Structure formats: C-alpha cells, structure tokens
mmCIF file of C-alpha atoms in Angstrom:
data_model
loop_
_atom_site.group_PDB
_atom_site.id
_atom_site.type_symbol
_atom_site.label_atom_id
_atom_site.label_comp_id
_atom_site.label_asym_id
_atom_site.label_seq_id
_atom_site.Cartn_x
_atom_site.Cartn_y
_atom_site.Cartn_z
ATOM 1 C CA UNK A 1 -36.458 22.004 11.107
ATOM 2 C CA UNK A 2 -36.162 24.409 14.058
ATOM 3 C CA UNK A 3 -39.567 23.209 15.261
ATOM 4 C CA UNK A 4 -38.426 19.582 15.092
ATOM 5 C CA UNK A 5 -35.267 20.208 17.156
ATOM 6 C CA UNK A 6 -37.014 20.547 20.560
ATOM 7 C CA UNK A 7 -39.029 17.407 19.780
ATOM 8 C CA UNK A 8 -35.897 15.454 18.834
ATOM 9 C CA UNK A 9 -34.147 16.729 21.955
ATOM 10 C CA UNK A 10 -37.106 15.628 24.053
ATOM 11 C CA UNK A 11 -37.071 12.176 22.457
ATOM 12 C CA UNK A 12 -33.311 11.816 23.024
ATOM 13 C CA UNK A 13 -33.620 12.948 26.678
ATOM 14 C CA UNK A 14 -36.534 10.594 27.213
ATOM 15 C CA UNK A 15 -34.577 7.717 25.673
ATOM 16 C CA UNK A 16 -31.525 8.507 27.844
ATOM 17 C CA UNK A 17 -33.684 8.754 30.949
ATOM 18 C CA UNK A 18 -35.410 5.496 30.121
ATOM 19 C CA UNK A 19 -32.043 3.780 29.581
ATOM 20 C CA UNK A 20 -30.716 5.147 32.874
ATOM 21 C CA UNK A 21 -33.851 4.031 34.688
ATOM 22 C CA UNK A 22 -33.521 0.601 33.102
ATOM 23 C CA UNK A 23 -29.879 0.315 34.199
ATOM 24 C CA UNK A 24 -30.764 1.541 37.682
ATOM 25 C CA UNK A 25 -33.643 -0.924 37.920
ATOM 26 C CA UNK A 26 -31.376 -3.793 36.849
ATOM 27 C CA UNK A 27 -28.845 -2.746 39.466
ATOM 28 C CA UNK A 28 -31.515 -2.486 42.168
ATOM 29 C CA UNK A 29 -32.756 -5.998 41.423
ATOM 30 C CA UNK A 30 -29.313 -7.447 42.051
ATOM 31 C CA UNK A 31 -28.068 -10.947 41.326
ATOM 32 C CA UNK A 32 -29.146 -13.717 43.667
ATOM 33 C CA UNK A 33 -26.277 -15.812 45.048
ATOM 34 C CA UNK A 34 -27.346 -19.381 44.305
ATOM 35 C CA UNK A 35 -28.332 -21.507 47.312
ATOM 36 C CA UNK A 36 -29.367 -25.116 46.679
ATOM 37 C CA UNK A 37 -30.328 -26.308 50.160
ATOM 38 C CA UNK A 38 -30.118 -23.592 52.834
ATOM 39 C CA UNK A 39 -33.354 -21.766 53.649
ATOM 40 C CA UNK A 40 -32.223 -19.604 56.547
ATOM 41 C CA UNK A 41 -30.478 -16.840 54.609
ATOM 42 C CA UNK A 42 -30.092 -15.331 51.164
ATOM 43 C CA UNK A 43 -27.586 -13.027 49.459
ATOM 44 C CA UNK A 44 -27.991 -10.570 46.595
ATOM 45 C CA UNK A 45 -25.010 -9.099 44.768
ATOM 46 C CA UNK A 46 -25.322 -5.486 43.542
ATOM 47 C CA UNK A 47 -21.745 -5.154 42.210
ATOM 48 C CA UNK A 48 -20.529 -2.572 44.753
ATOM 49 C CA UNK A 49 -22.370 -4.149 47.680
ATOM 50 C CA UNK A 50 -24.112 -7.299 48.905
ATOM 51 C CA UNK A 51 -27.369 -7.542 50.803
ATOM 52 C CA UNK A 52 -27.370 -10.484 53.216
ATOM 53 C CA UNK A 53 -30.698 -11.396 54.796
ATOM 54 C CA UNK A 54 -31.048 -13.803 57.722
ATOM 55 C CA UNK A 55 -34.527 -15.292 57.369
ATOM 56 C CA UNK A 56 -34.474 -17.923 60.090
ATOM 57 C CA UNK A 57 -31.942 -17.172 62.853
ATOM 58 C CA UNK A 58 -33.619 -19.541 65.331
ATOM 59 C CA UNK A 59 -36.639 -21.895 65.328
ATOM 60 C CA UNK A 60 -39.966 -20.142 64.751
ATOM 61 C CA UNK A 61 -38.292 -16.747 64.476
ATOM 62 C CA UNK A 62 -40.835 -13.957 63.913
ATOM 63 C CA UNK A 63 -38.364 -11.525 62.382
ATOM 64 C CA UNK A 64 -35.384 -11.561 60.085
ATOM 65 C CA UNK A 65 -32.287 -9.369 59.775
ATOM 66 C CA UNK A 66 -30.940 -7.498 56.774
ATOM 67 C CA UNK A 67 -27.367 -6.277 56.318
ATOM 68 C CA UNK A 68 -25.660 -4.228 53.616
ATOM 69 C CA UNK A 69 -22.071 -5.345 52.995
ATOM 70 C CA UNK A 70 -20.137 -2.679 51.116
ATOM 71 C CA UNK A 71 -17.403 -3.547 48.617
ATOM 72 C CA UNK A 72 -14.725 -1.284 47.155
ATOM 73 C CA UNK A 73 -16.262 1.472 45.050
ATOM 74 C CA UNK A 74 -19.428 1.990 47.072
ATOM 75 C CA UNK A 75 -20.952 5.484 47.310
ATOM 76 C CA UNK A 76 -20.483 6.701 50.904
ATOM 77 C CA UNK A 77 -22.929 9.588 50.468
ATOM 78 C CA UNK A 78 -25.634 7.229 49.216
ATOM 79 C CA UNK A 79 -25.174 4.772 52.083
ATOM 80 C CA UNK A 80 -25.267 7.519 54.686
ATOM 81 C CA UNK A 81 -28.975 7.910 53.845
ATOM 82 C CA UNK A 82 -29.770 4.183 53.708
ATOM 83 C CA UNK A 83 -29.088 3.122 57.308
ATOM 84 C CA UNK A 84 -32.749 3.032 58.285
ATOM 85 C CA UNK A 85 -33.388 0.190 55.816
ATOM 86 C CA UNK A 86 -30.891 -2.208 57.385
ATOM 87 C CA UNK A 87 -30.072 -3.721 60.743
ATOM 88 C CA UNK A 88 -26.485 -2.716 60.039
ATOM 89 C CA UNK A 89 -24.087 -1.643 57.303
ATOM 90 C CA UNK A 90 -20.366 -2.390 57.185
ATOM 91 C CA UNK A 91 -17.496 -2.798 54.748
ATOM 92 C CA UNK A 92 -16.180 -6.080 53.416
ATOM 93 C CA UNK A 93 -13.926 -7.971 53.392
ATOM 94 C CA UNK A 94 -13.996 -8.183 57.187
ATOM 95 C CA UNK A 95 -10.538 -7.879 58.747
ATOM 96 C CA UNK A 96 -11.382 -8.538 62.418
ATOM 97 C CA UNK A 97 -14.172 -10.797 63.597
ATOM 98 C CA UNK A 98 -15.529 -12.675 66.609
ATOM 99 C CA UNK A 99 -17.493 -15.910 66.183
ATOM 100 C CA UNK A 100 -19.266 -17.721 69.000
ATOM 101 C CA UNK A 101 -19.655 -21.373 67.950
ATOM 102 C CA UNK A 102 -17.029 -23.973 67.099
ATOM 103 C CA UNK A 103 -19.160 -24.811 64.039
ATOM 104 C CA UNK A 104 -18.055 -21.449 62.599
ATOM 105 C CA UNK A 105 -14.332 -22.287 62.786
ATOM 106 C CA UNK A 106 -14.154 -24.700 59.784
ATOM 107 C CA UNK A 107 -15.766 -22.127 57.465
ATOM 108 C CA UNK A 108 -13.098 -19.566 58.373
ATOM 109 C CA UNK A 109 -10.357 -22.116 57.774
ATOM 110 C CA UNK A 110 -11.797 -23.394 54.502
ATOM 111 C CA UNK A 111 -11.886 -19.793 53.247
ATOM 112 C CA UNK A 112 -8.342 -19.161 54.536
ATOM 113 C CA UNK A 113 -9.392 -16.293 56.834
ATOM 114 C CA UNK A 114 -8.906 -17.816 60.284
ATOM 115 C CA UNK A 115 -6.286 -15.127 60.996
ATOM 116 C CA UNK A 116 -9.111 -12.548 61.137
ATOM 117 C CA UNK A 117 -10.568 -14.193 64.252
ATOM 118 C CA UNK A 118 -9.641 -12.031 67.251
ATOM 119 C CA UNK A 119 -11.838 -13.472 70.004
ATOM 120 C CA UNK A 120 -13.911 -16.520 70.951
ATOM 121 C CA UNK A 121 -15.941 -17.550 74.032
ATOM 122 C CA UNK A 122 -14.556 -20.857 75.302
ATOM 123 C CA UNK A 123 -11.337 -21.290 73.328
ATOM 124 C CA UNK A 124 -10.689 -24.695 74.963
ATOM 125 C CA UNK A 125 -13.554 -26.119 72.900
ATOM 126 C CA UNK A 126 -11.724 -25.356 69.642
ATOM 127 C CA UNK A 127 -10.026 -28.482 68.263
ATOM 128 C CA UNK A 128 -8.445 -27.372 64.990
ATOM 129 C CA UNK A 129 -4.648 -27.354 65.133
ATOM 130 C CA UNK A 130 -4.498 -24.341 62.827
ATOM 131 C CA UNK A 131 -6.756 -22.177 64.981
ATOM 132 C CA UNK A 132 -5.258 -23.531 68.205
ATOM 133 C CA UNK A 133 -1.864 -22.271 67.012
ATOM 134 C CA UNK A 134 -3.383 -18.779 66.760
ATOM 135 C CA UNK A 135 -4.824 -19.139 70.272
ATOM 136 C CA UNK A 136 -1.453 -20.245 71.631
ATOM 137 C CA UNK A 137 0.169 -17.252 69.930
ATOM 138 C CA UNK A 138 -2.390 -15.038 71.734
ATOM 139 C CA UNK A 139 -3.815 -13.797 68.438
ATOM 140 C CA UNK A 140 -7.259 -14.957 69.598
ATOM 141 C CA UNK A 141 -8.487 -13.723 72.985
ATOM 142 C CA UNK A 142 -10.628 -15.705 75.408
ATOM 143 C CA UNK A 143 -14.070 -14.099 75.792
ATOM 144 C CA UNK A 144 -15.515 -16.180 78.622
ATOM 145 C CA UNK A 145 -18.791 -18.061 78.308
ATOM 146 C CA UNK A 146 -21.142 -17.897 75.349
ATOM 147 C CA UNK A 147 -24.135 -16.933 77.471
ATOM 148 C CA UNK A 148 -22.126 -14.167 79.147
ATOM 149 C CA UNK A 149 -19.422 -12.883 76.780
ATOM 150 C CA UNK A 150 -16.809 -10.618 78.356
ATOM 151 C CA UNK A 151 -17.930 -7.439 76.626
ATOM 152 C CA UNK A 152 -15.076 -5.415 78.122
ATOM 153 C CA UNK A 153 -12.483 -7.528 76.294
ATOM 154 C CA UNK A 154 -14.627 -7.696 73.149
ATOM 155 C CA UNK A 155 -15.013 -3.921 72.966
ATOM 156 C CA UNK A 156 -11.280 -3.576 73.454
ATOM 157 C CA UNK A 157 -10.730 -5.852 70.427
ATOM 158 C CA UNK A 158 -13.137 -3.789 68.277
ATOM 159 C CA UNK A 159 -14.132 -6.504 65.784
ATOM 160 C CA UNK A 160 -15.960 -5.321 62.683
ATOM 161 C CA UNK A 161 -18.650 -7.955 63.191
ATOM 162 C CA UNK A 162 -19.706 -10.538 65.781
ATOM 163 C CA UNK A 163 -21.249 -13.766 64.463
ATOM 164 C CA UNK A 164 -23.546 -15.184 67.118
ATOM 165 C CA UNK A 165 -26.315 -17.723 67.419
ATOM 166 C CA UNK A 166 -29.511 -17.472 69.379
ATOM 167 C CA UNK A 167 -32.210 -19.723 70.792
ATOM 168 C CA UNK A 168 -34.895 -17.036 70.811
ATOM 169 C CA UNK A 169 -33.219 -13.663 70.251
ATOM 170 C CA UNK A 170 -33.167 -12.692 73.929
ATOM 171 C CA UNK A 171 -29.458 -12.115 74.462
ATOM 172 C CA UNK A 172 -28.570 -9.094 76.589
ATOM 173 C CA UNK A 173 -24.871 -9.421 75.749
ATOM 174 C CA UNK A 174 -25.516 -9.156 72.015
ATOM 175 C CA UNK A 175 -27.753 -6.133 72.597
ATOM 176 C CA UNK A 176 -24.924 -4.447 74.535
ATOM 177 C CA UNK A 177 -22.502 -5.197 71.705
ATOM 178 C CA UNK A 178 -24.905 -3.757 69.102
ATOM 179 C CA UNK A 179 -25.406 -0.596 71.149
ATOM 180 C CA UNK A 180 -21.635 -0.092 71.119
ATOM 181 C CA UNK A 181 -21.756 0.123 67.306
ATOM 182 C CA UNK A 182 -20.475 -3.380 66.487
ATOM 183 C CA UNK A 183 -22.780 -5.366 64.137
ATOM 184 C CA UNK A 184 -24.098 -8.694 65.442
ATOM 185 C CA UNK A 185 -25.192 -11.293 62.883
ATOM 186 C CA UNK A 186 -27.091 -14.431 63.902
ATOM 187 C CA UNK A 187 -25.875 -17.580 62.183
ATOM 188 C CA UNK A 188 -28.742 -20.064 61.888
ATOM 189 C CA UNK A 189 -26.934 -23.031 60.347
ATOM 190 C CA UNK A 190 -28.092 -25.274 63.205
ATOM 191 C CA UNK A 191 -31.774 -24.623 62.344
ATOM 192 C CA UNK A 192 -31.498 -26.095 58.821
ATOM 193 C CA UNK A 193 -33.259 -29.377 58.042
ATOM 194 C CA UNK A 194 -30.566 -31.254 56.129
ATOM 195 C CA UNK A 195 -26.795 -31.845 56.410
ATOM 196 C CA UNK A 196 -26.027 -30.136 53.101
ATOM 197 C CA UNK A 197 -28.209 -27.150 54.011
ATOM 198 C CA UNK A 198 -26.141 -26.677 57.171
ATOM 199 C CA UNK A 199 -22.886 -26.955 55.234
ATOM 200 C CA UNK A 200 -24.071 -24.377 52.692
ATOM 201 C CA UNK A 201 -23.772 -21.682 55.364
ATOM 202 C CA UNK A 202 -20.127 -21.378 54.301
ATOM 203 C CA UNK A 203 -21.625 -18.976 51.716
ATOM 204 C CA UNK A 204 -22.739 -16.762 54.623
ATOM 205 C CA UNK A 205 -19.076 -16.427 55.617
ATOM 206 C CA UNK A 206 -18.093 -16.094 51.967
ATOM 207 C CA UNK A 207 -20.206 -12.928 51.849
ATOM 208 C CA UNK A 208 -18.487 -11.423 54.913
ATOM 209 C CA UNK A 209 -15.092 -11.849 53.287
ATOM 210 C CA UNK A 210 -16.179 -10.967 49.746
ATOM 211 C CA UNK A 211 -15.375 -14.542 48.737
ATOM 212 C CA UNK A 212 -18.701 -15.696 47.367
ATOM 213 C CA UNK A 213 -17.106 -17.497 44.420
ATOM 214 C CA UNK A 214 -14.611 -19.319 46.668
ATOM 215 C CA UNK A 215 -17.357 -20.323 49.107
ATOM 216 C CA UNK A 216 -19.463 -21.649 46.245
ATOM 217 C CA UNK A 217 -16.553 -23.721 44.929
ATOM 218 C CA UNK A 218 -15.781 -25.171 48.378
ATOM 219 C CA UNK A 219 -19.413 -26.098 48.942
ATOM 220 C CA UNK A 220 -19.699 -27.697 45.494
ATOM 221 C CA UNK A 221 -16.741 -29.925 46.360
ATOM 222 C CA UNK A 222 -18.316 -30.976 49.688
ATOM 223 C CA UNK A 223 -21.648 -31.605 47.968
ATOM 224 C CA UNK A 224 -20.005 -33.773 45.296
ATOM 225 C CA UNK A 225 -18.152 -35.862 47.881
ATOM 226 C CA UNK A 226 -21.391 -36.290 49.815
ATOM 227 C CA UNK A 227 -23.457 -37.297 46.788
ATOM 228 C CA UNK A 228 -20.760 -39.652 45.492
ATOM 229 C CA UNK A 229 -20.729 -41.420 48.880
ATOM 230 C CA UNK A 230 -24.548 -41.532 48.915
ATOM 231 C CA UNK A 231 -24.596 -43.086 45.439
ATOM 232 C CA UNK A 232 -22.032 -45.683 46.503
ATOM 233 C CA UNK A 233 -24.110 -46.659 49.540
ATOM 234 C CA UNK A 234 -27.310 -46.889 47.503
ATOM 235 C CA UNK A 235 -25.980 -49.978 45.712
ATOM 236 C CA UNK A 236 -25.781 -52.261 48.766
ATOM 237 C CA UNK A 237 -28.584 -54.728 49.418
ATOM 238 C CA UNK A 238 -28.021 -55.484 53.091
ATOM 239 C CA UNK A 239 -29.063 -52.598 55.314
ATOM 240 C CA UNK A 240 -28.108 -53.035 58.987
ATOM 241 C CA UNK A 241 -30.569 -51.927 61.667
ATOM 242 C CA UNK A 242 -29.502 -48.880 63.669
ATOM 243 C CA UNK A 243 -30.150 -47.793 67.254
ATOM 244 C CA UNK A 244 -29.122 -44.331 68.449
ATOM 245 C CA UNK A 245 -29.015 -42.163 71.563
ATOM 246 C CA UNK A 246 -29.202 -43.113 75.242
ATOM 247 C CA UNK A 247 -31.020 -42.308 78.465
ATOM 248 C CA UNK A 248 -30.831 -38.921 80.125
ATOM 249 C CA UNK A 249 -32.353 -39.417 83.550
ATOM 250 C CA UNK A 250 -35.466 -41.442 82.640
ATOM 251 C CA UNK A 251 -35.850 -40.315 79.010
ATOM 252 C CA UNK A 252 -34.139 -41.841 75.970
ATOM 253 C CA UNK A 253 -33.383 -39.138 73.397
ATOM 254 C CA UNK A 254 -32.708 -40.078 69.781
ATOM 255 C CA UNK A 255 -33.059 -38.384 66.374
ATOM 256 C CA UNK A 256 -36.501 -38.067 64.821
ATOM 257 C CA UNK A 257 -36.993 -39.484 61.347
ATOM 258 C CA UNK A 258 -37.136 -35.971 59.869
ATOM 259 C CA UNK A 259 -33.907 -34.733 61.474
ATOM 260 C CA UNK A 260 -30.593 -34.046 59.660
ATOM 261 C CA UNK A 261 -29.099 -36.979 61.580
ATOM 262 C CA UNK A 262 -31.772 -39.301 60.198
ATOM 263 C CA UNK A 263 -31.100 -37.919 56.719
ATOM 264 C CA UNK A 264 -27.455 -38.960 57.067
ATOM 265 C CA UNK A 265 -28.536 -42.468 58.053
ATOM 266 C CA UNK A 266 -30.946 -42.634 55.127
ATOM 267 C CA UNK A 267 -28.234 -41.489 52.710
ATOM 268 C CA UNK A 268 -25.885 -44.122 54.167
ATOM 269 C CA UNK A 269 -28.561 -46.697 53.198
ATOM 270 C CA UNK A 270 -29.147 -48.168 56.637
ATOM 271 C CA UNK A 271 -32.348 -49.132 58.429
ATOM 272 C CA UNK A 272 -32.704 -46.558 61.181
ATOM 273 C CA UNK A 273 -35.427 -48.025 63.384
ATOM 274 C CA UNK A 274 -37.147 -44.656 63.944
ATOM 275 C CA UNK A 275 -36.825 -43.352 60.395
ATOM 276 C CA UNK A 276 -40.600 -43.169 59.953
ATOM 277 C CA UNK A 277 -41.262 -41.208 63.160
ATOM 278 C CA UNK A 278 -41.542 -37.494 62.401
ATOM 279 C CA UNK A 279 -40.798 -34.819 64.976
ATOM 280 C CA UNK A 280 -39.153 -31.491 65.727
ATOM 281 C CA UNK A 281 -35.680 -32.098 67.165
ATOM 282 C CA UNK A 282 -35.162 -35.277 69.177
ATOM 283 C CA UNK A 283 -37.646 -37.986 70.058
ATOM 284 C CA UNK A 284 -38.135 -38.503 73.798
ATOM 285 C CA UNK A 285 -38.990 -42.129 74.596
ATOM 286 C CA UNK A 286 -39.055 -44.488 77.531
ATOM 287 C CA UNK A 287 -36.411 -47.164 78.006
ATOM 288 C CA UNK A 288 -39.027 -49.863 77.508
ATOM 289 C CA UNK A 289 -40.135 -48.442 74.144
ATOM 290 C CA UNK A 290 -36.552 -48.269 72.882
ATOM 291 C CA UNK A 291 -35.613 -51.687 74.220
ATOM 292 C CA UNK A 292 -38.606 -53.370 72.593
ATOM 293 C CA UNK A 293 -37.717 -51.937 69.201
ATOM 294 C CA UNK A 294 -33.928 -51.697 69.414
ATOM 295 C CA UNK A 295 -32.762 -54.719 71.431
ATOM 296 C CA UNK A 296 -31.705 -56.623 68.302
ATOM 297 C CA UNK A 297 -30.284 -53.657 66.376
ATOM 298 C CA UNK A 298 -27.076 -54.489 64.524
ATOM 299 C CA UNK A 299 -25.302 -51.202 65.338
ATOM 300 C CA UNK A 300 -25.648 -48.605 68.075
ATOM 301 C CA UNK A 301 -24.538 -45.128 66.975
ATOM 302 C CA UNK A 302 -23.898 -42.106 69.218
ATOM 303 C CA UNK A 303 -24.871 -43.401 72.675
ATOM 304 C CA UNK A 304 -24.933 -39.914 74.206
ATOM 305 C CA UNK A 305 -21.650 -38.850 75.868
ATOM 306 C CA UNK A 306 -20.526 -42.307 77.015
ATOM 307 C CA UNK A 307 -16.949 -42.924 75.912
ATOM 308 C CA UNK A 308 -16.588 -46.663 76.659
ATOM 309 C CA UNK A 309 -18.600 -49.854 77.040
ATOM 310 C CA UNK A 310 -17.681 -49.841 80.713
ATOM 311 C CA UNK A 311 -19.109 -46.347 81.119
ATOM 312 C CA UNK A 312 -22.346 -47.494 79.487
ATOM 313 C CA UNK A 313 -22.566 -50.509 81.774
ATOM 314 C CA UNK A 314 -21.876 -48.438 84.875
ATOM 315 C CA UNK A 315 -24.540 -45.923 83.897
ATOM 316 C CA UNK A 316 -27.243 -48.538 83.429
ATOM 317 C CA UNK A 317 -26.880 -52.303 83.641
ATOM 318 C CA UNK A 318 -29.746 -52.709 81.164
ATOM 319 C CA UNK A 319 -27.572 -51.299 78.366
ATOM 320 C CA UNK A 320 -25.688 -54.605 78.386
ATOM 321 C CA UNK A 321 -28.855 -56.414 77.221
ATOM 322 C CA UNK A 322 -28.737 -54.810 73.762
ATOM 323 C CA UNK A 323 -27.245 -57.045 71.046
ATOM 324 C CA UNK A 324 -25.061 -54.188 69.799
ATOM 325 C CA UNK A 325 -23.473 -53.931 73.257
ATOM 326 C CA UNK A 326 -22.909 -57.685 73.421
ATOM 327 C CA UNK A 327 -21.382 -57.706 69.920
ATOM 328 C CA UNK A 328 -19.312 -54.573 70.573
ATOM 329 C CA UNK A 329 -20.832 -52.727 67.631
ATOM 330 C CA UNK A 330 -21.302 -49.446 69.490
ATOM 331 C CA UNK A 331 -19.775 -46.376 67.807
ATOM 332 C CA UNK A 332 -19.381 -42.805 68.965
ATOM 333 C CA UNK A 333 -17.547 -39.588 68.051
ATOM 334 C CA UNK A 334 -16.870 -38.429 71.624
ATOM 335 C CA UNK A 335 -13.366 -39.916 71.821
ATOM 336 C CA UNK A 336 -11.969 -37.873 68.918
ATOM 337 C CA UNK A 337 -10.895 -34.618 70.540
ATOM 338 C CA UNK A 338 -8.520 -31.704 70.117
ATOM 339 C CA UNK A 339 -5.541 -30.859 72.313
ATOM 340 C CA UNK A 340 -7.702 -29.193 74.981
ATOM 341 C CA UNK A 341 -10.551 -31.706 74.935
ATOM 342 C CA UNK A 342 -12.942 -30.179 72.397
ATOM 343 C CA UNK A 343 -14.906 -32.838 70.505
ATOM 344 C CA UNK A 344 -13.917 -32.596 66.831
ATOM 345 C CA UNK A 345 -17.357 -33.667 65.589
ATOM 346 C CA UNK A 346 -19.032 -30.671 67.215
ATOM 347 C CA UNK A 347 -16.643 -28.383 65.372
ATOM 348 C CA UNK A 348 -16.231 -29.952 61.952
ATOM 349 C CA UNK A 349 -19.257 -32.193 61.528
ATOM 350 C CA UNK A 350 -21.641 -29.428 60.449
ATOM 351 C CA UNK A 351 -19.267 -28.042 57.812
ATOM 352 C CA UNK A 352 -18.221 -31.468 56.498
ATOM 353 C CA UNK A 353 -21.278 -33.735 56.215
ATOM 354 C CA UNK A 354 -19.414 -35.624 53.503
ATOM 355 C CA UNK A 355 -16.967 -36.894 56.142
ATOM 356 C CA UNK A 356 -19.781 -37.790 58.534
ATOM 357 C CA UNK A 357 -21.585 -39.733 55.802
ATOM 358 C CA UNK A 358 -18.426 -41.608 54.838
ATOM 359 C CA UNK A 359 -17.867 -42.493 58.490
ATOM 360 C CA UNK A 360 -21.348 -44.000 58.785
ATOM 361 C CA UNK A 361 -20.891 -45.901 55.514
ATOM 362 C CA UNK A 362 -17.554 -47.251 56.753
ATOM 363 C CA UNK A 363 -19.146 -48.386 60.019
ATOM 364 C CA UNK A 364 -22.211 -49.933 58.369
ATOM 365 C CA UNK A 365 -20.848 -51.065 54.968
ATOM 366 C CA UNK A 366 -17.102 -51.382 55.554
ATOM 367 C CA UNK A 367 -16.555 -53.207 52.256
ATOM 368 C CA UNK A 368 -17.542 -50.098 50.277
ATOM 369 C CA UNK A 369 -14.647 -47.986 51.596
ATOM 370 C CA UNK A 370 -11.820 -50.452 52.278
ATOM 371 C CA UNK A 371 -9.064 -47.824 52.452
ATOM 372 C CA UNK A 372 -11.040 -45.169 54.323
ATOM 373 C CA UNK A 373 -10.329 -44.435 57.996
ATOM 374 C CA UNK A 374 -13.167 -42.902 59.981
ATOM 375 C CA UNK A 375 -12.767 -39.250 60.837
ATOM 376 C CA UNK A 376 -15.149 -38.983 63.795
ATOM 377 C CA UNK A 377 -16.799 -42.299 64.686
ATOM 378 C CA UNK A 378 -14.792 -44.925 66.554
ATOM 379 C CA UNK A 379 -15.917 -48.160 68.254
ATOM 380 C CA UNK A 380 -16.355 -47.960 72.011
ATOM 381 C CA UNK A 381 -13.989 -50.276 73.888
#
C-alpha cells in the first residue's frame, strides 16, 4: 500500500494539473462576441478582460491593432508583463473619452454614455440636442480641426482613450497623442461594405464601456427595424428609376452598384440605374453619360450639396433638363441640420440605417408608410 501511495499521488497531481491546464486553455480561448455583418473588428471576452482587434481601420490597411480592455478583477501583475503583445492596454468602462467623427456620437448616446465625452474637433458639426447641451454647458471642449487636433487642450483633458479614424494611418497628431501615453483606437465603420455592417460598430463602443450586451440589444433592434422595412418594400411591384449624385467640376460622382448606398436602394426595392456597375467608392462619369441614362429617371436622390432647385439651376442650366427636376421629385438630406448647421444625416445616418431605409421607402413607395415622416430626406424646393 505504501508503494501505491506515491503512484496515487502522482495520478491525482497529474489529474489536477490537467484540469487546471484545461481551464486555463478554455479561458485563453475566450468567447467571441457575435458579429453578423461587420468585418473590420472583432472582440473576444475572457471574463476579466476583453481583447478588441481592429482588422481594417482604413481601405487596404496592411496592419491591424490589438487592445486589451481590463474589467474589474483583472490581475495587475499579469498584465504588467503582457504589454508587448498589444498596441495598448487600459481599464474599462471608460470614464473620459475623445471621439473625432460625428458618426461616433449616436453610439455614445444610444449606450447612454455621452457624458463621458470630454472633447471633440469641430463641435459645430454636432447636431444632437443631447450632446449639444453638454457642449453648451462646457462639458465638451473644442479641439480644433480633425486633421490638426489641439493636442495641448487634449492632453490637459487626459482622456482614457481617443477614438479616431484614418485614411492611411499617417496622422502625426495621433502619433503625438500615443507618445503621451493616451491610447488611440481607429474606428473603421466607414470602410464597411453594407449599412448594417457600419451600424454594428456600436459593439466597438459597447466594448469600451463594458456594455457588450447592451450594444448587442441595441443593434438587434436596429437590424429588425431595417429588415422589417426591407420586407415591406419587397412586396411592391412598381420600382421607380433612381438617379443620384451631381457634377463636381466636370465629373459626376454617384454611388457604385456595390456601395452601401446602392445596397440601401436595393433594399428599398427601387431601380437604381447604376446598380449593376461595380466599383470601389463612387463612380466618376461624364455629364453626357449620366444624362443619356438618367434623363427620364423618376426620382433624383442626393444631388450633392445643393439645397434647392434654384441652386441646382444656377449651378448648371442642364440640370433643368432632367425629368426629376421638371417634376420636382428631387430629394436631399442637406436641409436637415442641427442648431449650429451640422447635417444630421452625416451624424446619425451611419448608426441608424433603418431610418435611412424608411426614408427612401417613403420617398419611393409612399403608400407603404402612410404615417411615417422622413427623418433625413426632404424634397428640394
């Protein structure tokens, strides 16, 4: 029996070690936060921390970014040795933040954390009444221009994280901020290929505030509203023809058939005249090419920044030759603005594609939503 005791002890120790290794392995694997549409980021939950990875911060990005977000109960000694594995490590929920695009504002408000915003570059562009009240109360500081943030004021504010966006990653201001010890996270919602993928970036902000469940619930509600509207539109038989965009100098820019804007038009069950033309970003066409194809279009959506039929006519007399101009079926979102002139669509449209889709359905199939009032799109007068 004495000879068996060391063997039994060895077996027990081996079993305990194996169980511990199994538990550790399960913890290391983490639980993936479910993303249905977004491709530009992912989140893994490891109970006492999250790992948030930005895969696609800008078009054709050659590198990604990885952050460890520490919850209550994390092991400080462990994380002190893990810094080399991450672009940055910080505690959540965030209590002071700076964001740099108006498209980030709705996510903060939907999560009920707009009070954590301490600075923004170009506060006049913010339309939301709730966030404007914080600006007026001087709770949110002006940080200058996006391409040249006032780092002196920002460093004085000492936010726990700065949420930026980048065209190519060459931003000297963000590098200065990172060198000061403040994490910079690139938000790539604008790179996504579909409206719902863009909206799903609310889960990115949910991670920063340790509100992944709340973010998931909010997104599910937006997705349901969007899909319900899409299903409603799918039942109509008459699909009006749609023209979009306008000239900039001598080039007419309009959405490609593979763009998120074209996806909205497809889901609204309309006949977008360039829906079969693939391309990265916008299509760049001549006036003649657009006129030949779009002269008889039933509806003209988003004619650049022109805010009236008179402005369109004054810009180019040839605009008046389009049937949609003659019939006054030209619609734009540029006339719906906040108190300081910020265009509401540029702030809320990304986060609420369900509202954008309903607007287009109302414009193109008004009988489907008799009680609905458009949120962004209004007829030009």
